[in-house]
Coordinates of C-alpha atoms (C1' of nucleotides) in Angstrom, one line a residue:
Chain A
X474 CA -42.4 -92.1 177.7
X475 CA -44.4 -92.1 180.8
X476 CA -45.2 -88.6 181.9
X477 CA -44.7 -86.1 179.1
X478 CA -47.0 -83.1 178.7
X479 CA -49.3 -84.7 176.1
X480 CA -50.1 -88.1 177.5
X481 CA -53.0 -90.4 176.8
X482 CA -56.4 -89.4 177.8
X483 CA -56.2 -86.5 180.0
X484 CA -53.1 -84.6 179.0
X485 CA -50.9 -85.0 182.1
X486 CA -53.1 -86.2 184.9
X487 CA -50.2 -86.9 187.2
X488 CA -49.1 -83.2 187.2
X489 CA -52.7 -82.1 187.4
X490 CA -53.3 -84.2 190.4
X491 CA -50.3 -82.8 192.2
X492 CA -51.3 -79.2 191.3
X493 CA -54.9 -79.7 192.4
X494 CA -53.9 -81.4 195.6
X495 CA -51.5 -78.7 196.4
X496 CA -54.1 -76.0 195.8
X497 CA -56.6 -77.7 198.0
X498 CA -54.1 -78.2 200.7
X499 CA -53.4 -74.5 200.9
X500 CA -57.0 -73.6 200.6
X501 CA -58.6 -75.8 203.1
X502 CA -55.9 -77.7 204.9
X503 CA -54.8 -81.3 204.4
X504 CA -58.1 -82.6 205.7
X505 CA -60.0 -81.0 202.8
X506 CA -58.1 -83.1 200.3
X507 CA -60.2 -85.9 199.1
X508 CA -59.4 -88.3 196.3
X509 CA -63.0 -88.0 195.1
X510 CA -63.0 -84.2 195.2
X511 CA -59.8 -84.0 193.3
X512 CA -61.3 -86.2 190.7
X513 CA -64.4 -84.0 190.5
X514 CA -62.4 -80.8 190.1
X515 CA -60.3 -82.3 187.3
X516 CA -63.4 -83.8 185.6
X517 CA -62.1 -87.3 186.1
X518 CA -63.5 -90.3 187.9
X519 CA -62.9 -90.8 191.6
X520 CA -60.3 -93.6 191.3
X521 CA -58.4 -92.2 188.3
X522 CA -55.6 -91.0 190.6
X523 CA -54.8 -94.6 191.5
X524 CA -53.1 -95.1 188.1
X525 CA -50.5 -92.6 189.2
X526 CA -50.3 -92.9 193.0
X527 CA -50.6 -96.0 195.1
X528 CA -52.8 -94.3 197.6
X529 CA -53.7 -91.0 199.0
X530 CA -50.7 -90.9 201.3
X531 CA -48.4 -91.4 198.3
X532 CA -50.0 -88.4 196.6
X533 CA -49.5 -86.3 199.7
X534 CA -45.9 -87.4 199.9
X535 CA -45.4 -86.3 196.3
X536 CA -46.9 -82.9 197.1
X537 CA -44.7 -82.6 200.2
X538 CA -41.7 -83.4 198.1
X539 CA -42.6 -80.8 195.6
X540 CA -42.9 -78.4 198.5
X541 CA -39.4 -79.2 199.7
X542 CA -38.1 -78.5 196.2
X543 CA -39.8 -75.1 196.1
X544 CA -38.5 -74.2 199.6
X545 CA -35.0 -75.2 198.7
X546 CA -35.1 -73.0 195.6
X547 CA -36.4 -70.1 197.6
X548 CA -33.7 -70.5 200.2
X549 CA -31.0 -70.8 197.6
X550 CA -32.2 -67.8 195.7
X551 CA -31.9 -65.8 198.9
X552 CA -28.3 -66.7 199.5
X553 CA -28.3 -69.9 201.5
X554 CA -25.7 -71.4 199.2
X555 CA -23.5 -68.3 199.1
X556 CA -20.7 -68.4 201.8
X557 CA -19.8 -64.8 201.2
X558 CA -23.1 -63.3 202.1
X559 CA -21.9 -62.1 205.5
X560 CA -23.8 -61.4 208.6
X561 CA -27.1 -60.8 206.8
X562 CA -27.2 -64.3 205.5
X563 CA -29.0 -66.0 208.5
X564 CA -31.6 -63.3 208.8
X565 CA -32.3 -63.3 205.1
X566 CA -32.7 -67.1 205.0
X567 CA -34.9 -67.0 208.1
X568 CA -37.1 -64.4 206.6
X569 CA -37.5 -66.4 203.4
X570 CA -38.2 -69.5 205.3
X571 CA -41.1 -67.9 207.3
X572 CA -42.4 -66.2 204.2
X573 CA -42.6 -69.6 202.4
X574 CA -44.5 -71.0 205.3
X575 CA -47.0 -68.1 205.3
X576 CA -47.6 -68.3 201.6
X577 CA -48.0 -72.1 201.7
X578 CA -49.4 -72.9 205.1
X579 CA -51.0 -76.2 204.1
X580 CA -47.8 -77.3 202.4
X581 CA -45.7 -76.3 205.3
X582 CA -47.8 -78.2 207.8
X583 CA -47.7 -81.2 205.5
X584 CA -43.9 -81.0 205.1
X585 CA -43.1 -80.6 208.8
X586 CA -46.0 -82.4 210.5
X587 CA -46.5 -86.1 210.9
X588 CA -50.2 -86.2 211.1
X589 CA -50.9 -86.7 207.5
X590 CA -47.7 -88.3 206.5
X591 CA -45.7 -90.9 208.4
X592 CA -42.3 -89.7 207.5
X593 CA -40.4 -92.8 208.5
X594 CA -42.0 -94.7 205.6
X595 CA -40.6 -92.2 203.1
X596 CA -36.8 -91.9 203.2
X597 CA -36.8 -89.6 200.2
X598 CA -38.7 -86.9 202.2
X599 CA -36.4 -87.5 205.2
X600 CA -33.4 -87.0 202.9
X601 CA -34.4 -83.7 201.3
X602 CA -35.5 -82.3 204.7
X603 CA -32.1 -83.3 206.1
X604 CA -30.4 -81.7 203.2
X605 CA -32.0 -78.4 204.1
X606 CA -31.0 -78.8 207.7
X607 CA -27.4 -79.5 206.7
X608 CA -27.5 -76.3 204.7
X609 CA -28.4 -74.5 208.0
X610 CA -25.6 -76.3 209.8
X611 CA -23.1 -75.2 207.3
X612 CA -24.2 -71.6 207.6
X613 CA -23.7 -71.9 211.3
X614 CA -20.3 -73.3 210.7
X615 CA -19.3 -70.4 208.5
X616 CA -20.5 -67.9 211.1
X617 CA -18.3 -69.7 213.6
X618 CA -15.3 -69.6 211.3
X619 CA -15.6 -65.9 210.8
X620 CA -15.7 -65.5 214.6
X621 CA -19.2 -64.1 214.6
X622 CA -20.8 -66.6 216.9
X623 CA -19.8 -68.8 219.7
X624 CA -18.0 -72.0 218.9
X625 CA -20.4 -74.5 220.2
X626 CA -21.9 -77.7 218.7
X627 CA -23.1 -76.5 215.3
X628 CA -25.9 -79.0 215.3
X629 CA -27.2 -77.7 218.6
X630 CA -27.0 -74.1 217.5
X631 CA -28.7 -75.0 214.2
X632 CA -31.5 -76.7 216.0
X633 CA -32.1 -73.7 218.2
X634 CA -32.1 -71.4 215.2
X635 CA -34.4 -73.7 213.2
X636 CA -36.6 -74.1 216.2
X637 CA -37.1 -70.4 216.6
X638 CA -37.9 -69.8 213.0
X639 CA -40.1 -72.9 212.7
X640 CA -41.9 -71.9 215.9
X641 CA -42.6 -68.4 214.6
X642 CA -43.8 -69.8 211.2
X643 CA -45.9 -72.3 213.0
X644 CA -47.5 -69.9 215.4
X645 CA -48.3 -67.6 212.5
X646 CA -49.8 -70.3 210.4
X647 CA -51.9 -71.7 213.2
X648 CA -53.4 -68.3 213.9
X649 CA -51.8 -68.1 217.4
X650 CA -50.5 -64.6 216.9
X651 CA -52.7 -61.6 216.8
X652 CA -53.2 -60.4 213.3
X653 CA -52.5 -56.8 214.4
X654 CA -48.9 -57.8 215.0
X655 CA -46.4 -56.6 212.4
X656 CA -45.1 -59.9 210.9
X657 CA -42.0 -58.5 209.3
X658 CA -41.1 -56.8 212.6
X659 CA -41.6 -60.1 214.4
X660 CA -39.4 -61.9 212.0
X661 CA -36.7 -59.3 212.4
X662 CA -36.9 -59.4 216.1
X663 CA -36.6 -63.2 216.1
X664 CA -33.6 -63.4 213.9
X665 CA -31.9 -60.5 215.7
X666 CA -32.5 -62.0 219.2
X667 CA -31.2 -65.3 217.9
X668 CA -28.1 -63.9 216.4
X669 CA -27.4 -61.8 219.5
X670 CA -27.9 -64.9 221.7
X671 CA -25.4 -66.9 219.6
X672 CA -22.9 -64.0 219.1
X673 CA -19.3 -64.4 220.4
X674 CA -18.4 -61.7 222.9
X675 CA -14.8 -60.8 223.3
Chain B
X1439 CA -77.6 -82.3 238.6
X1440 CA -76.1 -82.8 235.2
X1441 CA -72.7 -84.4 235.4
X1442 CA -72.0 -85.9 238.8
X1443 CA -69.9 -89.1 239.2
X1444 CA -72.8 -91.5 239.4
X1445 CA -75.0 -90.6 236.5
X1446 CA -77.7 -92.6 234.8
X1447 CA -76.8 -95.5 232.7
X1448 CA -73.1 -95.5 232.2
X1449 CA -71.7 -93.9 235.3
X1450 CA -70.2 -90.8 233.9
X1451 CA -70.0 -91.1 230.2
X1452 CA -69.0 -87.5 229.6
X1453 CA -65.9 -87.9 231.6
X1454 CA -65.2 -91.3 230.2
X1455 CA -65.5 -89.9 226.7
X1456 CA -63.0 -87.1 227.4
X1457 CA -60.5 -89.5 229.0
X1458 CA -60.8 -92.1 226.2
X1459 CA -60.5 -89.4 223.5
X1460 CA -57.5 -87.9 225.2
X1461 CA -55.8 -91.3 225.5
X1462 CA -56.4 -92.1 221.8
X1463 CA -55.1 -88.7 220.8
X1464 CA -51.8 -89.3 222.5
X1465 CA -51.6 -92.9 221.3
X1466 CA -52.4 -92.5 217.6
X1467 CA -52.8 -88.8 216.9
X1468 CA -56.0 -86.8 216.4
X1469 CA -56.8 -88.7 213.2
X1470 CA -57.1 -91.9 215.1
X1471 CA -59.9 -90.6 217.2
X1472 CA -63.2 -91.8 215.9
X1473 CA -66.6 -91.5 217.5
X1474 CA -67.4 -95.1 216.7
X1475 CA -64.1 -96.4 218.1
X1476 CA -64.5 -94.4 221.3
X1477 CA -68.0 -96.0 221.7
X1478 CA -66.5 -99.4 221.1
X1479 CA -63.8 -98.9 223.7
X1480 CA -66.3 -97.7 226.2
X1481 CA -68.8 -100.5 225.4
X1482 CA -71.3 -98.0 224.3
X1483 CA -73.1 -97.4 221.1
X1484 CA -71.6 -95.3 218.3
X1485 CA -73.8 -92.2 218.8
X1486 CA -74.0 -92.2 222.6
X1487 CA -71.4 -89.4 222.7
X1488 CA -73.9 -87.1 220.9
X1489 CA -75.8 -86.8 224.2
X1490 CA -72.8 -85.0 225.7
X1491 CA -71.1 -83.3 222.8
X1492 CA -72.7 -81.6 219.8
X1493 CA -70.3 -83.2 217.4
X1494 CA -66.8 -84.6 217.2
X1495 CA -65.3 -81.2 217.0
X1496 CA -67.0 -80.2 220.3
X1497 CA -65.5 -83.3 222.0
X1498 CA -62.0 -82.4 220.7
X1499 CA -62.5 -78.8 221.9
X1500 CA -63.2 -80.1 225.4
X1501 CA -60.2 -82.3 225.3
X1502 CA -58.1 -79.4 224.2
X1503 CA -59.5 -77.2 227.0
X1504 CA -58.6 -79.9 229.5
X1505 CA -55.1 -79.9 228.0
X1506 CA -54.8 -76.2 228.5
X1507 CA -55.8 -76.6 232.2
X1508 CA -53.2 -79.2 232.7
X1509 CA -50.5 -77.1 231.0
X1510 CA -51.4 -74.1 233.1
X1511 CA -51.1 -76.2 236.3
X1512 CA -47.7 -77.4 235.2
X1513 CA -46.5 -74.0 234.4
X1514 CA -47.8 -72.5 237.6
X1515 CA -46.3 -75.4 239.7
X1516 CA -42.9 -74.5 238.2
X1517 CA -43.0 -70.8 239.1
X1518 CA -44.7 -69.0 236.3
X1519 CA -46.8 -67.2 238.8
X1520 CA -44.0 -66.3 241.2
X1521 CA -42.5 -62.9 240.4
X1522 CA -39.6 -63.5 242.8
X1523 CA -38.2 -66.5 241.0
X1524 CA -35.3 -64.6 239.5
X1525 CA -33.3 -65.3 236.4
X1526 CA -34.1 -69.0 236.4
X1527 CA -37.8 -68.4 235.9
X1528 CA -37.9 -68.2 232.2
X1529 CA -35.7 -71.3 231.6
X1530 CA -37.7 -73.3 234.1
X1531 CA -41.0 -72.4 232.5
X1532 CA -39.6 -73.1 229.1
X1533 CA -38.4 -76.5 230.1
X1534 CA -41.8 -77.4 231.7
X1535 CA -43.5 -76.2 228.6
X1536 CA -41.5 -78.4 226.3
X1537 CA -41.8 -81.3 228.6
X1538 CA -45.6 -81.1 228.6
X1539 CA -45.6 -81.1 224.8
X1540 CA -43.3 -84.2 224.7
X1541 CA -45.4 -86.1 227.2
X1542 CA -48.7 -85.2 225.5
X1543 CA -47.8 -84.8 221.8
X1544 CA -51.3 -85.4 220.5
X1545 CA -52.8 -83.0 223.0
X1546 CA -50.2 -80.3 222.2
X1547 CA -50.8 -80.6 218.5
X1548 CA -54.5 -80.3 219.1
X1549 CA -54.1 -77.3 221.4
X1550 CA -51.9 -75.3 219.1
X1551 CA -52.9 -76.5 215.7
X1552 CA -55.9 -75.6 213.7
X1553 CA -56.2 -78.6 211.5
X1554 CA -58.6 -80.5 213.9
X1555 CA -60.2 -77.5 215.6
X1556 CA -61.2 -74.2 214.1
X1557 CA -60.2 -72.0 217.0
X1558 CA -62.2 -69.0 215.8
X1559 CA -65.4 -70.8 216.7
X1560 CA -64.4 -71.4 220.3
X1561 CA -63.6 -68.3 222.2
X1562 CA -63.2 -70.2 225.4
X1563 CA -60.1 -71.9 224.0
X1564 CA -58.9 -68.6 222.6
X1565 CA -59.2 -67.1 226.1
X1566 CA -57.4 -69.7 228.0
X1567 CA -54.6 -69.8 225.5
X1568 CA -54.3 -66.0 225.6
X1569 CA -54.2 -66.2 229.4
X1570 CA -51.1 -68.4 229.2
X1571 CA -49.5 -66.0 226.8
X1572 CA -50.3 -63.0 229.0
X1573 CA -48.5 -64.9 231.8
X1574 CA -45.5 -65.0 229.6
X1575 CA -45.8 -61.3 228.8
X1576 CA -45.8 -60.5 232.5
X1577 CA -42.7 -62.6 233.0
X1578 CA -41.0 -60.7 230.3
X1579 CA -42.1 -57.4 231.9
X1580 CA -40.7 -58.4 235.3
X1581 CA -37.4 -59.3 233.6
X1582 CA -37.4 -55.8 232.0
X1583 CA -38.2 -54.1 235.3
X1584 CA -35.3 -55.8 237.0
X1585 CA -33.1 -54.6 234.2
X1586 CA -32.2 -58.1 233.1
X1587 CA -33.4 -57.8 229.5
X1588 CA -33.7 -55.0 226.9
X1589 CA -36.7 -52.8 227.2
X1590 CA -38.5 -53.5 224.0
X1591 CA -42.1 -54.2 223.2
X1592 CA -42.9 -57.0 225.7
X1593 CA -45.3 -58.6 223.3
X1594 CA -42.7 -58.9 220.6
X1595 CA -40.2 -60.3 223.0
X1596 CA -42.8 -62.7 224.4
X1597 CA -43.7 -63.9 220.9
X1598 CA -40.1 -64.5 220.1
X1599 CA -39.6 -66.5 223.3
X1600 CA -42.8 -68.5 222.8
X1601 CA -41.9 -69.1 219.2
X1602 CA -38.5 -70.5 220.1
X1603 CA -39.9 -72.8 222.7
X1604 CA -42.9 -73.8 220.7
X1605 CA -40.7 -74.5 217.7
X1606 CA -38.5 -76.7 219.7
X1607 CA -41.4 -78.6 221.1
X1608 CA -43.0 -78.9 217.7
X1609 CA -39.8 -80.2 216.0
X1610 CA -39.4 -82.8 218.7
X1611 CA -43.0 -83.9 218.6
X1612 CA -43.0 -84.2 214.8
X1613 CA -39.9 -86.3 214.8
X1614 CA -37.7 -83.7 213.0
X1615 CA -34.9 -83.9 215.4
X1616 CA -32.5 -86.9 215.5
X1617 CA -33.3 -89.1 218.4
X1618 CA -29.7 -89.2 219.3
X1619 CA -29.8 -85.5 220.3
X1620 CA -29.9 -84.8 224.0
X1621 CA -33.2 -83.2 224.6
X1622 CA -32.5 -81.6 227.9
X1623 CA -29.3 -80.1 226.4
X1624 CA -31.3 -78.7 223.5
X1625 CA -33.9 -77.1 225.8
X1626 CA -31.1 -75.6 227.9
X1627 CA -29.3 -74.3 224.8
X1628 CA -32.5 -72.8 223.5
X1629 CA -33.5 -70.9 226.7
X1630 CA -29.9 -69.8 227.2
X1631 CA -29.6 -68.4 223.7
X1632 CA -32.9 -66.7 224.0
X1633 CA -32.1 -65.1 227.3
X1634 CA -28.7 -64.0 226.0
X1635 CA -30.2 -62.5 222.9
X1636 CA -32.7 -60.5 225.0
X1637 CA -30.3 -59.5 227.7
X1638 CA -29.6 -55.9 228.4
X1639 CA -25.9 -55.0 227.9
X1640 CA -24.5 -52.1 229.8
Chain C
dC932 C1' -97.1 -95.0 240.8
dG933 C1' -96.9 -92.7 236.7
dA934 C1' -95.5 -88.3 233.8
dG935 C1' -91.6 -86.5 231.9
dC936 C1' -86.9 -85.6 231.2
dT937 C1' -82.3 -87.7 230.5
dT938 C1' -79.6 -91.1 228.5
dG939 C1' -78.5 -94.6 225.3
dT940 C1' -79.6 -97.5 220.8
dT941 C1' -80.7 -98.5 216.1
dG942 C1' -81.5 -97.6 211.3
dA943 C1' -80.4 -94.8 207.6
dC944 C1' -77.9 -91.4 204.7
dG945 C1' -74.2 -89.6 202.2
dC946 C1' -69.6 -89.0 202.5
dC947 C1' -64.8 -91.3 202.3
dG948 C1' -60.6 -94.6 200.5
dT949 C1' -59.8 -98.4 197.9
dC950 C1' -60.0 -102.7 195.2
dA951 C1' -61.5 -105.6 191.2
dA952 C1' -63.4 -105.9 186.8
dC953 C1' -64.3 -103.6 183.0
dT954 C1' -63.7 -100.3 178.9
dT955 C1' -61.3 -97.0 176.1
dA956 C1' -57.4 -95.3 173.7
dC957 C1' -52.9 -95.3 172.4
dT958 C1' -48.4 -97.6 170.7
dC959 C1' -45.8 -100.5 168.1
dC960 C1' -44.4 -104.6 165.7
dG961 C1' -45.1 -107.8 161.9
Chain D
dC964 C1' -52.0 -101.2 158.0
dG965 C1' -54.0 -104.2 161.3
dG966 C1' -54.1 -106.4 165.3
dA967 C1' -51.9 -107.4 170.0
dG968 C1' -50.6 -105.5 174.1
dT969 C1' -50.4 -102.1 177.4
dA970 C1' -51.4 -97.8 179.7
dA971 C1' -55.2 -94.9 181.3
dG972 C1' -59.7 -94.2 183.0
dT973 C1' -64.4 -95.8 184.7
dT974 C1' -67.8 -98.2 187.3
dG975 C1' -69.6 -101.2 191.0
dA976 C1' -68.9 -102.6 195.4
dC977 C1' -67.3 -102.9 200.3
dG978 C1' -66.5 -101.3 204.8
dG979 C1' -65.6 -97.3 207.7
dC980 C1' -66.8 -92.7 209.0
dG981 C1' -69.9 -88.6 211.1
dT982 C1' -74.4 -87.6 212.1
dC983 C1' -79.5 -87.3 212.4
dA984 C1' -84.2 -89.0 213.4
dA985 C1' -86.9 -92.3 215.6
dC986 C1' -87.2 -95.2 219.2
dA987 C1' -86.4 -97.5 223.9
dA988 C1' -84.9 -97.7 228.6
dG989 C1' -84.2 -95.7 233.1
dC990 C1' -84.2 -92.4 236.5
dT991 C1' -86.6 -88.4 239.2
dC992 C1' -90.0 -86.4 241.5
dG993 C1' -94.6 -84.9 242.3

DNA sequence: CGAGCTTGTTGACGCCGTCAACTTACTCCG
DNA sequence: CGGAGTAAGTTGACGGCGTCAACAAGCTCG
């Protein structure tokens, strides 16, 4: 057995490394994550992590992958997978998406940026991210089928929707939006404008 | 005179530093920028830059500031400042905005991210960025006055529009959108959806 | 021409990621 | 049950980084 809960010396260093890196990422951004500092915090030597990850990038990739899993769970919990959720489905998913980003800013940046991670080298990440996008495309399709929105290229529409939500999350995370602004209202306004712009008019 | 074109030893090291840093940023991302490497490229010692910038962060701030100036020029050239530009004004500005981001990805990330630069410490940056946003708000206001779009809080509407365009630029820059996708079409679809979602209906 | 400021260089420090060589601790087979 | 083998963790070392202090060179201007 390789990574059960009661491993050799430390307990389960691999999981501890992932957790600590994730915590540091959301505390001080990706740049604050340091192999040596992680070691210090876990009471372990600087290069201990190299028994579990090939290099720092591999550790970050694993953290990003965990982030995608968490995001997927969140979106599923909120009805992304339920075709019968009606008109409220897109706004709900959008809200959950932005919330996730706000709660895990470092994670989110890591997942959807390419500064720290070169995504091309990690098809696993690409795949899980694409899976989430496909979910969005299928939501768009079901809106089209129920006649709610215009019948255009679902991929284009999905990109537009994703872009709007991602942009909002991104602006909020990067501190570009005045803190006085009501975040929930902004999310609502975004999804409403989006839906209205895509809506089929008779 | 402090920074004329024919300065002491180098010529105009300050300007050369800015240009080289900007070039490196768009070549290999912010993380590829290194005080020592800039020195090497300019045939100057590693710490020469410290005569012109307090530290690396200050250099990056200056590069970002130059980027904001360039972006502002672009947007003005395309009609951001012209109140008589009609319904095409927002789409044109949106397109120019995304184009700028695509042509200067490293710059754009630097300007609107907080990983490399802590914006709070640099009110100058904050101000110029706010100036651009105010320009957008005034565009929104003029749309409202001409009865084209709903009369809602102009700031909210501006944030939604900015979010959509920034999100699109961001997704493109970070390589999240399949390269097969027609970028111009995507920009058009985004601005059209946006405008349609904000449009006043009689 | 020479004092004094500006500009650039060098040496040093403590960080960082990472590799190789080593030690420790566990497993498992005979 | 004891020893071999392997997995996990440590230490030393290397080169790269940002940055500071001490120094040198070069220009300006009285």
